[in-house]
Amino acid sequence: MSLLEVTHVEKSYGDEDVLRDVSFAMDRGDVEVIVGPSGAGKSTLLRCVNRLTEIDGGTITLDGDPIHSLDVNDLRRRVGMVFQDFNLFAHRTARGNITLGLEEVLALDHATAVERADAYLDRVGLADQADSYPAELSGGQKQRVGIARALAMEPELMLFDEPTSALDPELVGEVLEVMTDLAAEGMTMLSVTHEMGFARSAADTLTVLDDGQIVERGPPEQLFENP
Ligand code: ADP
Ligand code: ADP
């Protein structure tokens, strides 16, 4: 059984059809990159997968369970999301941004949550920034906290919505490095990104979404050869 199955998904905002009959599946360990023009529906597709947005038609299943049948907190624990604009809480430290979900969603005790947060900060190379507030961090460091926060929930699937688009060019590499390591470690990843180097080196599958429809899908080497 696939980890994620998206079947005939439809999504509209008013009379605008944003996703039209979108179907694809991902197995455990798959790394998929979605590309396409602005307004194609890429972000909407990711948001449907963790129910930040509800679909209008079709089905999405996670490990066989229709996502609408899951408790939304349970779904968001199992599906981690990394946002373009980081979505960190400004008044909490790097560590505090991570412990929040561990304590409130997973109900870990404070000491256990701190221990786990610090382990994931270490994993993204930020062991020495645990006590820093977002305003004291670079964009690349903020995004690595965002990744650590999602990873600390120990999700089955990670969604990345243009994780490097808000970064100065010289800070993109440190985030892609973390993503490349995760891909190599077998994390199942669905990423919207314009970083073609990452797509070429790390993705198993490249999907082109245009005007709400999948117009191409296949191994990146195949799509790069036949544009
Ligand atoms: P992409 O990520 O490919 O740039 P989006 O998924 O962000 O595309 O947007 C696809 C279309 O849906 C756009 O026309 C956008 O304006 C519209 N859209 C996205 N979110 C909303 C919303 N919350 N309300 C109304 N329209 C939206
Ligand atoms: P903001 O919350 O800063 O306004 P968005 O509008 O993109 O930014 O957030 C939409 C929703 O996403 C909010 O209700 C927020 O609580 C939720 N959210 C924040 N972080 C996560 C996460 N890691 N996974 C799922 N949902 C999240």
PDB file of C-alpha atoms and ligand atoms in Angstrom:
ATOM      1  CA  MET A   1       0.000   0.000   0.000  1.00  0.00           C
ATOM      2  CA  SER A   2       1.286   3.455  -0.855  1.00  0.00           C
ATOM      3  CA  LEU A   3       1.991   5.835   2.005  1.00  0.00           C
ATOM      4  CA  LEU A   4       0.173   8.683   0.261  1.00  0.00           C
ATOM      5  CA  GLU A   5      -2.529   8.242  -2.357  1.00  0.00           C
ATOM      6  CA  VAL A   6      -4.087  11.290  -3.969  1.00  0.00           C
ATOM      7  CA  THR A   7      -6.988  10.215  -6.154  1.00  0.00           C
ATOM      8  CA  HIS A   8      -9.072  12.433  -8.472  1.00  0.00           C
ATOM      9  CA  VAL A   9      -8.668  15.419  -6.163  1.00  0.00           C
ATOM     10  CA  GLU A  10     -10.654  18.546  -6.975  1.00  0.00           C
ATOM     11  CA  LYS A  11     -10.368  21.905  -5.249  1.00  0.00           C
ATOM     12  CA  SER A  12     -12.046  25.198  -6.099  1.00  0.00           C
ATOM     13  CA  TYR A  13     -11.988  28.667  -4.615  1.00  0.00           C
ATOM     14  CA  GLY A  14     -15.280  30.239  -5.663  1.00  0.00           C
ATOM     15  CA  ASP A  15     -15.607  29.537  -9.376  1.00  0.00           C
ATOM     16  CA  GLU A  16     -11.845  29.047  -9.828  1.00  0.00           C
ATOM     17  CA  ASP A  17     -10.855  25.379 -10.203  1.00  0.00           C
ATOM     18  CA  VAL A  18      -7.447  25.255  -8.536  1.00  0.00           C
ATOM     19  CA  LEU A  19      -6.902  21.460  -8.585  1.00  0.00           C
ATOM     20  CA  ARG A  20      -8.489  19.415 -11.348  1.00  0.00           C
ATOM     21  CA  ASP A  21      -8.514  15.616 -11.199  1.00  0.00           C
ATOM     22  CA  VAL A  22      -5.117  15.348  -9.506  1.00  0.00           C
ATOM     23  CA  SER A  23      -3.994  11.755  -8.875  1.00  0.00           C
ATOM     24  CA  PHE A  24      -0.637  10.347  -7.809  1.00  0.00           C
ATOM     25  CA  ALA A  25       0.817   8.038  -5.183  1.00  0.00           C
ATOM     26  CA  MET A  26       3.982   7.975  -3.100  1.00  0.00           C
ATOM     27  CA  ASP A  27       5.603   4.982  -1.445  1.00  0.00           C
ATOM     28  CA  ARG A  28       7.653   5.148   1.730  1.00  0.00           C
ATOM     29  CA  GLY A  29      11.027   6.726   1.053  1.00  0.00           C
ATOM     30  CA  ASP A  30       9.916   8.441  -2.143  1.00  0.00           C
ATOM     31  CA  VAL A  31      11.202  11.942  -2.760  1.00  0.00           C
ATOM     32  CA  GLU A  32       8.942  13.922  -5.040  1.00  0.00           C
ATOM     33  CA  VAL A  33       9.438  17.461  -6.294  1.00  0.00           C
ATOM     34  CA  ILE A  34       6.529  19.482  -7.682  1.00  0.00           C
ATOM     35  CA  VAL A  35       7.239  22.315 -10.082  1.00  0.00           C
ATOM     36  CA  GLY A  36       5.016  24.571 -12.138  1.00  0.00           C
ATOM     37  CA  PRO A  37       4.159  28.203 -12.737  1.00  0.00           C
ATOM     38  CA  SER A  38       2.935  30.547 -10.036  1.00  0.00           C
ATOM     39  CA  GLY A  39      -0.764  29.971  -9.424  1.00  0.00           C
ATOM     40  CA  ALA A  40      -0.656  26.362 -10.709  1.00  0.00           C
ATOM     41  CA  GLY A  41      -2.019  25.023  -7.395  1.00  0.00           C
ATOM     42  CA  LYS A  42       1.206  23.602  -5.932  1.00  0.00           C
ATOM     43  CA  SER A  43       0.822  25.146  -2.488  1.00  0.00           C
ATOM     44  CA  THR A  44      -2.884  24.303  -2.434  1.00  0.00           C
ATOM     45  CA  LEU A  45      -2.051  20.650  -3.156  1.00  0.00           C
ATOM     46  CA  LEU A  46       0.318  20.468  -0.167  1.00  0.00           C
ATOM     47  CA  ARG A  47      -2.205  22.223   2.048  1.00  0.00           C
ATOM     48  CA  CYS A  48      -4.857  19.672   1.061  1.00  0.00           C
ATOM     49  CA  VAL A  49      -2.556  16.839   2.172  1.00  0.00           C
ATOM     50  CA  ASN A  50      -2.396  18.057   5.781  1.00  0.00           C
ATOM     51  CA  ARG A  51      -5.889  19.547   5.746  1.00  0.00           C
ATOM     52  CA  LEU A  52      -4.942  23.189   6.078  1.00  0.00           C
ATOM     53  CA  THR A  53      -7.417  23.224   3.172  1.00  0.00           C
ATOM     54  CA  GLU A  54     -10.294  20.785   2.610  1.00  0.00           C
ATOM     55  CA  ILE A  55     -10.710  19.135  -0.787  1.00  0.00           C
ATOM     56  CA  ASP A  56     -13.975  19.371  -2.760  1.00  0.00           C
ATOM     57  CA  GLY A  57     -13.740  16.018  -4.504  1.00  0.00           C
ATOM     58  CA  GLY A  58     -11.677  12.849  -4.726  1.00  0.00           C
ATOM     59  CA  THR A  59      -9.804  11.223  -1.856  1.00  0.00           C
ATOM     60  CA  ILE A  60      -6.466  11.485  -0.096  1.00  0.00           C
ATOM     61  CA  THR A  61      -5.286   8.553   2.009  1.00  0.00           C
ATOM     62  CA  LEU A  62      -2.313   8.253   4.359  1.00  0.00           C
ATOM     63  CA  ASP A  63      -1.202   4.665   4.838  1.00  0.00           C
ATOM     64  CA  GLY A  64      -4.676   3.627   3.669  1.00  0.00           C
ATOM     65  CA  ASP A  65      -6.630   5.905   5.988  1.00  0.00           C
ATOM     66  CA  PRO A  66      -8.740   8.627   4.316  1.00  0.00           C
ATOM     67  CA  ILE A  67      -7.335  11.805   5.841  1.00  0.00           C
ATOM     68  CA  HIS A  68     -10.803  13.222   6.538  1.00  0.00           C
ATOM     69  CA  SER A  69     -11.346  10.264   8.899  1.00  0.00           C
ATOM     70  CA  LEU A  70      -8.247  11.124  10.955  1.00  0.00           C
ATOM     71  CA  ASP A  71      -8.092  13.515  13.875  1.00  0.00           C
ATOM     72  CA  VAL A  72      -6.532  16.639  12.374  1.00  0.00           C
ATOM     73  CA  ASN A  73      -3.872  16.879  15.091  1.00  0.00           C
ATOM     74  CA  ASP A  74      -2.946  13.257  14.507  1.00  0.00           C
ATOM     75  CA  LEU A  75      -2.747  13.924  10.760  1.00  0.00           C
ATOM     76  CA  ARG A  76      -0.492  16.965  11.286  1.00  0.00           C
ATOM     77  CA  ARG A  77       1.756  14.971  13.586  1.00  0.00           C
ATOM     78  CA  ARG A  78       2.086  12.298  10.896  1.00  0.00           C
ATOM     79  CA  VAL A  79       2.545  14.853   8.089  1.00  0.00           C
ATOM     80  CA  GLY A  80       5.149  17.515   8.887  1.00  0.00           C
ATOM     81  CA  MET A  81       5.104  20.784   6.986  1.00  0.00           C
ATOM     82  CA  VAL A  82       7.821  23.324   6.300  1.00  0.00           C
ATOM     83  CA  PHE A  83       6.606  26.745   5.172  1.00  0.00           C
ATOM     84  CA  GLN A  84       8.182  29.329   2.894  1.00  0.00           C
ATOM     85  CA  ASP A  85       7.975  31.979   5.626  1.00  0.00           C
ATOM     86  CA  PHE A  86       9.078  29.635   8.455  1.00  0.00           C
ATOM     87  CA  ASN A  87       5.971  30.226  10.650  1.00  0.00           C
ATOM     88  CA  LEU A  88       8.087  30.403  13.807  1.00  0.00           C
ATOM     89  CA  PHE A  89       6.720  31.957  16.968  1.00  0.00           C
ATOM     90  CA  ALA A  90       8.744  35.159  17.482  1.00  0.00           C
ATOM     91  CA  HIS A  91       8.440  35.139  21.264  1.00  0.00           C
ATOM     92  CA  ARG A  92       9.766  31.593  21.667  1.00  0.00           C
ATOM     93  CA  THR A  93      13.355  30.408  21.338  1.00  0.00           C
ATOM     94  CA  ALA A  94      14.413  27.882  18.716  1.00  0.00           C
ATOM     95  CA  ARG A  95      14.054  25.180  21.357  1.00  0.00           C
ATOM     96  CA  GLY A  96      10.722  26.609  22.526  1.00  0.00           C
ATOM     97  CA  ASN A  97       9.328  26.536  18.988  1.00  0.00           C
ATOM     98  CA  ILE A  98      10.018  22.812  18.914  1.00  0.00           C
ATOM     99  CA  THR A  99       8.945  21.855  22.438  1.00  0.00           C
ATOM    100  CA  LEU A 100       5.558  23.541  21.974  1.00  0.00           C
ATOM    101  CA  GLY A 101       4.175  20.842  19.676  1.00  0.00           C
ATOM    102  CA  LEU A 102       5.917  18.074  21.581  1.00  0.00           C
ATOM    103  CA  GLU A 103       4.239  19.136  24.817  1.00  0.00           C
ATOM    104  CA  GLU A 104       0.854  20.217  23.438  1.00  0.00           C
ATOM    105  CA  VAL A 105       0.293  17.677  20.664  1.00  0.00           C
ATOM    106  CA  LEU A 106       2.368  14.688  21.782  1.00  0.00           C
ATOM    107  CA  ALA A 107       1.899  15.449  25.524  1.00  0.00           C
ATOM    108  CA  LEU A 108       5.567  14.802  26.268  1.00  0.00           C
ATOM    109  CA  ASP A 109       6.735  16.054  29.667  1.00  0.00           C
ATOM    110  CA  HIS A 110       8.906  19.173  29.552  1.00  0.00           C
ATOM    111  CA  ALA A 111      12.253  17.457  30.190  1.00  0.00           C
ATOM    112  CA  THR A 112      11.627  14.847  27.481  1.00  0.00           C
ATOM    113  CA  ALA A 113      10.460  17.530  25.050  1.00  0.00           C
ATOM    114  CA  VAL A 114      13.616  19.591  25.652  1.00  0.00           C
ATOM    115  CA  GLU A 115      15.812  16.555  25.162  1.00  0.00           C
ATOM    116  CA  ARG A 116      14.094  15.702  21.891  1.00  0.00           C
ATOM    117  CA  ALA A 117      14.109  19.321  20.659  1.00  0.00           C
ATOM    118  CA  ASP A 118      17.834  19.598  21.303  1.00  0.00           C
ATOM    119  CA  ALA A 119      18.485  16.331  19.463  1.00  0.00           C
ATOM    120  CA  TYR A 120      16.674  17.621  16.361  1.00  0.00           C
ATOM    121  CA  LEU A 121      18.371  21.035  16.574  1.00  0.00           C
ATOM    122  CA  ASP A 122      21.667  19.154  16.610  1.00  0.00           C
ATOM    123  CA  ARG A 123      20.543  17.175  13.591  1.00  0.00           C
ATOM    124  CA  VAL A 124      20.043  20.380  11.550  1.00  0.00           C
ATOM    125  CA  GLY A 125      23.342  21.819  12.799  1.00  0.00           C
ATOM    126  CA  LEU A 126      21.876  24.281  15.303  1.00  0.00           C
ATOM    127  CA  ALA A 127      22.841  22.743  18.650  1.00  0.00           C
ATOM    128  CA  ASP A 128      24.433  26.042  19.678  1.00  0.00           C
ATOM    129  CA  GLN A 129      21.352  28.166  18.802  1.00  0.00           C
ATOM    130  CA  ALA A 130      18.749  26.464  21.008  1.00  0.00           C
ATOM    131  CA  ASP A 131      18.304  29.566  23.177  1.00  0.00           C
ATOM    132  CA  SER A 132      18.191  32.043  20.274  1.00  0.00           C
ATOM    133  CA  TYR A 133      14.995  33.813  19.294  1.00  0.00           C
ATOM    134  CA  PRO A 134      13.985  33.866  15.603  1.00  0.00           C
ATOM    135  CA  ALA A 135      15.009  37.542  15.282  1.00  0.00           C
ATOM    136  CA  GLU A 136      18.553  36.516  16.252  1.00  0.00           C
ATOM    137  CA  LEU A 137      18.761  33.851  13.535  1.00  0.00           C
ATOM    138  CA  SER A 138      19.505  34.111   9.813  1.00  0.00           C
ATOM    139  CA  GLY A 139      16.816  33.025   7.351  1.00  0.00           C
ATOM    140  CA  GLY A 140      18.653  29.771   6.738  1.00  0.00           C
ATOM    141  CA  GLN A 141      18.855  29.095  10.466  1.00  0.00           C
ATOM    142  CA  LYS A 142      15.146  29.939  10.891  1.00  0.00           C
ATOM    143  CA  GLN A 143      14.219  27.490   8.179  1.00  0.00           C
ATOM    144  CA  ARG A 144      16.406  24.799   9.758  1.00  0.00           C
ATOM    145  CA  VAL A 145      14.475  25.361  13.021  1.00  0.00           C
ATOM    146  CA  GLY A 146      11.272  24.965  10.971  1.00  0.00           C
ATOM    147  CA  ILE A 147      12.551  21.662   9.624  1.00  0.00           C
ATOM    148  CA  ALA A 148      13.669  20.487  13.092  1.00  0.00           C
ATOM    149  CA  ARG A 149      10.237  21.393  14.496  1.00  0.00           C
ATOM    150  CA  ALA A 150       8.497  19.227  11.909  1.00  0.00           C
ATOM    151  CA  LEU A 151      10.997  16.368  12.251  1.00  0.00           C
ATOM    152  CA  ALA A 152      10.713  16.306  16.038  1.00  0.00           C
ATOM    153  CA  MET A 153       7.116  15.125  15.665  1.00  0.00           C
ATOM    154  CA  GLU A 154       8.623  12.081  13.899  1.00  0.00           C
ATOM    155  CA  PRO A 155       6.281  12.306  10.894  1.00  0.00           C
ATOM    156  CA  GLU A 156       5.787   9.675   8.212  1.00  0.00           C
ATOM    157  CA  LEU A 157       5.738  12.279   5.437  1.00  0.00           C
ATOM    158  CA  MET A 158       7.353  15.714   5.151  1.00  0.00           C
ATOM    159  CA  LEU A 159       5.871  18.507   3.029  1.00  0.00           C
ATOM    160  CA  PHE A 160       8.069  21.415   1.947  1.00  0.00           C
ATOM    161  CA  ASP A 161       6.358  24.472   0.451  1.00  0.00           C
ATOM    162  CA  GLU A 162       9.049  26.519  -1.313  1.00  0.00           C
ATOM    163  CA  PRO A 163      11.347  26.196   1.709  1.00  0.00           C
ATOM    164  CA  THR A 164      14.158  28.276   0.202  1.00  0.00           C
ATOM    165  CA  SER A 165      12.167  30.924  -1.711  1.00  0.00           C
ATOM    166  CA  ALA A 166      12.297  33.507   1.089  1.00  0.00           C
ATOM    167  CA  LEU A 167      16.047  33.120   1.628  1.00  0.00           C
ATOM    168  CA  ASP A 168      18.958  35.205   0.420  1.00  0.00           C
ATOM    169  CA  PRO A 169      20.776  33.178  -2.256  1.00  0.00           C
ATOM    170  CA  GLU A 170      23.800  32.501  -0.064  1.00  0.00           C
ATOM    171  CA  LEU A 171      21.587  30.836   2.585  1.00  0.00           C
ATOM    172  CA  VAL A 172      19.783  28.428   0.250  1.00  0.00           C
ATOM    173  CA  GLY A 173      22.546  25.809   0.325  1.00  0.00           C
ATOM    174  CA  GLU A 174      22.415  25.117   4.063  1.00  0.00           C
ATOM    175  CA  VAL A 175      18.691  24.322   3.846  1.00  0.00           C
ATOM    176  CA  LEU A 176      19.056  22.166   0.721  1.00  0.00           C
ATOM    177  CA  GLU A 177      21.865  20.295   2.459  1.00  0.00           C
ATOM    178  CA  VAL A 178      19.525  19.329   5.309  1.00  0.00           C
ATOM    179  CA  MET A 179      16.839  18.305   2.796  1.00  0.00           C
ATOM    180  CA  THR A 180      19.333  16.257   0.781  1.00  0.00           C
ATOM    181  CA  ASP A 181      20.467  14.441   3.935  1.00  0.00           C
ATOM    182  CA  LEU A 182      16.840  13.652   4.848  1.00  0.00           C
ATOM    183  CA  ALA A 183      16.198  12.311   1.357  1.00  0.00           C
ATOM    184  CA  ALA A 184      19.280  10.093   1.587  1.00  0.00           C
ATOM    185  CA  GLU A 185      18.148   8.814   4.993  1.00  0.00           C
ATOM    186  CA  GLY A 186      14.885   7.581   3.464  1.00  0.00           C
ATOM    187  CA  MET A 187      12.435  10.272   4.574  1.00  0.00           C
ATOM    188  CA  THR A 188       9.314  10.427   2.404  1.00  0.00           C
ATOM    189  CA  MET A 189       9.279  13.987   1.049  1.00  0.00           C
ATOM    190  CA  LEU A 190       6.880  15.988  -1.113  1.00  0.00           C
ATOM    191  CA  SER A 191       8.489  19.312  -1.988  1.00  0.00           C
ATOM    192  CA  VAL A 192       7.447  22.326  -3.971  1.00  0.00           C
ATOM    193  CA  THR A 193      10.687  24.006  -4.983  1.00  0.00           C
ATOM    194  CA  HIS A 194      12.324  25.865  -7.840  1.00  0.00           C
ATOM    195  CA  GLU A 195      15.710  24.392  -6.909  1.00  0.00           C
ATOM    196  CA  MET A 196      16.377  22.237  -9.955  1.00  0.00           C
ATOM    197  CA  GLY A 197      19.745  21.085  -8.601  1.00  0.00           C
ATOM    198  CA  PHE A 198      17.915  19.516  -5.655  1.00  0.00           C
ATOM    199  CA  ALA A 199      15.272  18.033  -7.977  1.00  0.00           C
ATOM    200  CA  ARG A 200      17.940  16.536 -10.215  1.00  0.00           C
ATOM    201  CA  SER A 201      20.098  15.111  -7.439  1.00  0.00           C
ATOM    202  CA  ALA A 202      17.578  14.092  -4.774  1.00  0.00           C
ATOM    203  CA  ALA A 203      14.154  13.515  -6.350  1.00  0.00           C
ATOM    204  CA  ASP A 204      12.889  10.134  -7.487  1.00  0.00           C
ATOM    205  CA  THR A 205       9.951  11.788  -9.210  1.00  0.00           C
ATOM    206  CA  LEU A 206       9.393  15.209 -10.704  1.00  0.00           C
ATOM    207  CA  THR A 207       5.800  16.334 -11.183  1.00  0.00           C
ATOM    208  CA  VAL A 208       4.834  19.318 -13.298  1.00  0.00           C
ATOM    209  CA  LEU A 209       1.576  20.945 -12.237  1.00  0.00           C
ATOM    210  CA  ASP A 210       0.042  23.506 -14.569  1.00  0.00           C
ATOM    211  CA  ASP A 211      -3.358  25.149 -14.172  1.00  0.00           C
ATOM    212  CA  GLY A 212      -4.386  22.619 -11.523  1.00  0.00           C
ATOM    213  CA  GLN A 213      -3.480  19.522 -13.512  1.00  0.00           C
ATOM    214  CA  ILE A 214      -0.519  17.156 -13.569  1.00  0.00           C
ATOM    215  CA  VAL A 215       0.924  17.602 -17.066  1.00  0.00           C
ATOM    216  CA  GLU A 216       4.160  15.618 -16.620  1.00  0.00           C
ATOM    217  CA  ARG A 217       5.366  13.150 -14.021  1.00  0.00           C
ATOM    218  CA  GLY A 218       8.420  10.947 -14.075  1.00  0.00           C
ATOM    219  CA  PRO A 219      12.034  10.482 -13.048  1.00  0.00           C
ATOM    220  CA  PRO A 220      13.809  13.860 -13.222  1.00  0.00           C
ATOM    221  CA  GLU A 221      16.492  12.618 -15.616  1.00  0.00           C
ATOM    222  CA  GLN A 222      13.749  11.695 -18.085  1.00  0.00           C
ATOM    223  CA  LEU A 223      11.941  15.040 -17.797  1.00  0.00           C
ATOM    224  CA  PHE A 224      15.144  17.053 -17.983  1.00  0.00           C
ATOM    225  CA  GLU A 225      16.117  15.243 -21.179  1.00  0.00           C
ATOM    226  CA  ASN A 226      12.710  15.738 -22.814  1.00  0.00           C
ATOM    227  CA  PRO A 227      11.580  19.196 -21.782  1.00  0.00           C
TER     228      PRO A 227
HETATM  229  P1  ADP B   1       1.081  27.922  -6.533  1.00  0.00           P
HETATM  230  O1  ADP B   1       1.535  27.390  -5.205  1.00  0.00           O
HETATM  231  O2  ADP B   1       1.278  26.948  -7.645  1.00  0.00           O
HETATM  232  O3  ADP B   1       1.657  29.273  -6.852  1.00  0.00           O
HETATM  233  P2  ADP B   1      -1.457  28.248  -5.188  1.00  0.00           P
HETATM  234  O4  ADP B   1      -1.871  26.895  -4.763  1.00  0.00           O
HETATM  235  O5  ADP B   1      -0.854  29.152  -4.173  1.00  0.00           O
HETATM  236  O6  ADP B   1      -0.492  28.129  -6.465  1.00  0.00           O
HETATM  237  O7  ADP B   1      -2.683  29.028  -5.811  1.00  0.00           O
HETATM  238  C1  ADP B   1      -3.447  28.497  -6.889  1.00  0.00           C
HETATM  239  C2  ADP B   1      -4.625  29.408  -7.151  1.00  0.00           C
HETATM  240  O8  ADP B   1      -5.519  29.367  -6.063  1.00  0.00           O
HETATM  241  C3  ADP B   1      -4.234  30.861  -7.332  1.00  0.00           C
HETATM  242  O9  ADP B   1      -5.032  31.416  -8.355  1.00  0.00           O
HETATM  243  C4  ADP B   1      -4.572  31.472  -6.007  1.00  0.00           C
HETATM  244  O10 ADP B   1      -4.899  32.819  -6.152  1.00  0.00           O
HETATM  245  C5  ADP B   1      -5.765  30.659  -5.563  1.00  0.00           C
HETATM  246  N1  ADP B   1      -5.872  30.561  -4.095  1.00  0.00           N
HETATM  247  C6  ADP B   1      -4.963  29.962  -3.269  1.00  0.00           C
HETATM  248  N2  ADP B   1      -5.374  30.033  -1.993  1.00  0.00           N
HETATM  249  C7  ADP B   1      -6.552  30.690  -2.003  1.00  0.00           C
HETATM  250  C8  ADP B   1      -7.494  31.091  -0.983  1.00  0.00           C
HETATM  251  N3  ADP B   1      -7.261  30.810   0.306  1.00  0.00           N
HETATM  252  N4  ADP B   1      -8.596  31.738  -1.396  1.00  0.00           N
HETATM  253  C9  ADP B   1      -8.826  32.016  -2.687  1.00  0.00           C
HETATM  254  N5  ADP B   1      -7.997  31.667  -3.699  1.00  0.00           N
HETATM  255  C10 ADP B   1      -6.872  31.026  -3.364  1.00  0.00           C
HETATM  256  P1  ADP B   2       0.090  32.030  10.015  1.00  0.00           P
HETATM  257  O1  ADP B   2      -0.292  30.928  10.965  1.00  0.00           O
HETATM  258  O2  ADP B   2       1.411  32.675  10.389  1.00  0.00           O
HETATM  259  O3  ADP B   2      -0.993  33.011   9.729  1.00  0.00           O
HETATM  260  P2  ADP B   2      -0.505  30.486   7.684  1.00  0.00           P
HETATM  261  O4  ADP B   2      -1.725  31.277   7.341  1.00  0.00           O
HETATM  262  O5  ADP B   2       0.317  29.939   6.558  1.00  0.00           O
HETATM  263  O6  ADP B   2       0.466  31.342   8.608  1.00  0.00           O
HETATM  264  O7  ADP B   2      -0.918  29.289   8.627  1.00  0.00           O
HETATM  265  C1  ADP B   2      -2.070  28.586   8.354  1.00  0.00           C
HETATM  266  C2  ADP B   2      -2.332  27.615   9.477  1.00  0.00           C
HETATM  267  O8  ADP B   2      -1.220  26.713   9.575  1.00  0.00           O
HETATM  268  C3  ADP B   2      -2.481  28.224  10.843  1.00  0.00           C
HETATM  269  O9  ADP B   2      -3.756  27.860  11.343  1.00  0.00           O
HETATM  270  C4  ADP B   2      -1.375  27.583  11.672  1.00  0.00           C
HETATM  271  O10 ADP B   2      -1.826  27.278  12.973  1.00  0.00           O
HETATM  272  C5  ADP B   2      -1.105  26.320  10.926  1.00  0.00           C
HETATM  273  N1  ADP B   2       0.223  25.730  11.134  1.00  0.00           N
HETATM  274  C6  ADP B   2       1.330  26.335  11.603  1.00  0.00           C
HETATM  275  N2  ADP B   2       2.350  25.482  11.666  1.00  0.00           N
HETATM  276  C7  ADP B   2       1.893  24.280  11.223  1.00  0.00           C
HETATM  277  C8  ADP B   2       2.463  22.989  11.014  1.00  0.00           C
HETATM  278  N3  ADP B   2       3.747  22.726  11.306  1.00  0.00           N
HETATM  279  N4  ADP B   2       1.678  22.021  10.496  1.00  0.00           N
HETATM  280  C9  ADP B   2       0.423  22.263  10.218  1.00  0.00           C
HETATM  281  N5  ADP B   2      -0.173  23.446  10.391  1.00  0.00           N
HETATM  282  C10 ADP B   2       0.537  24.450  10.891  1.00  0.00           C
END
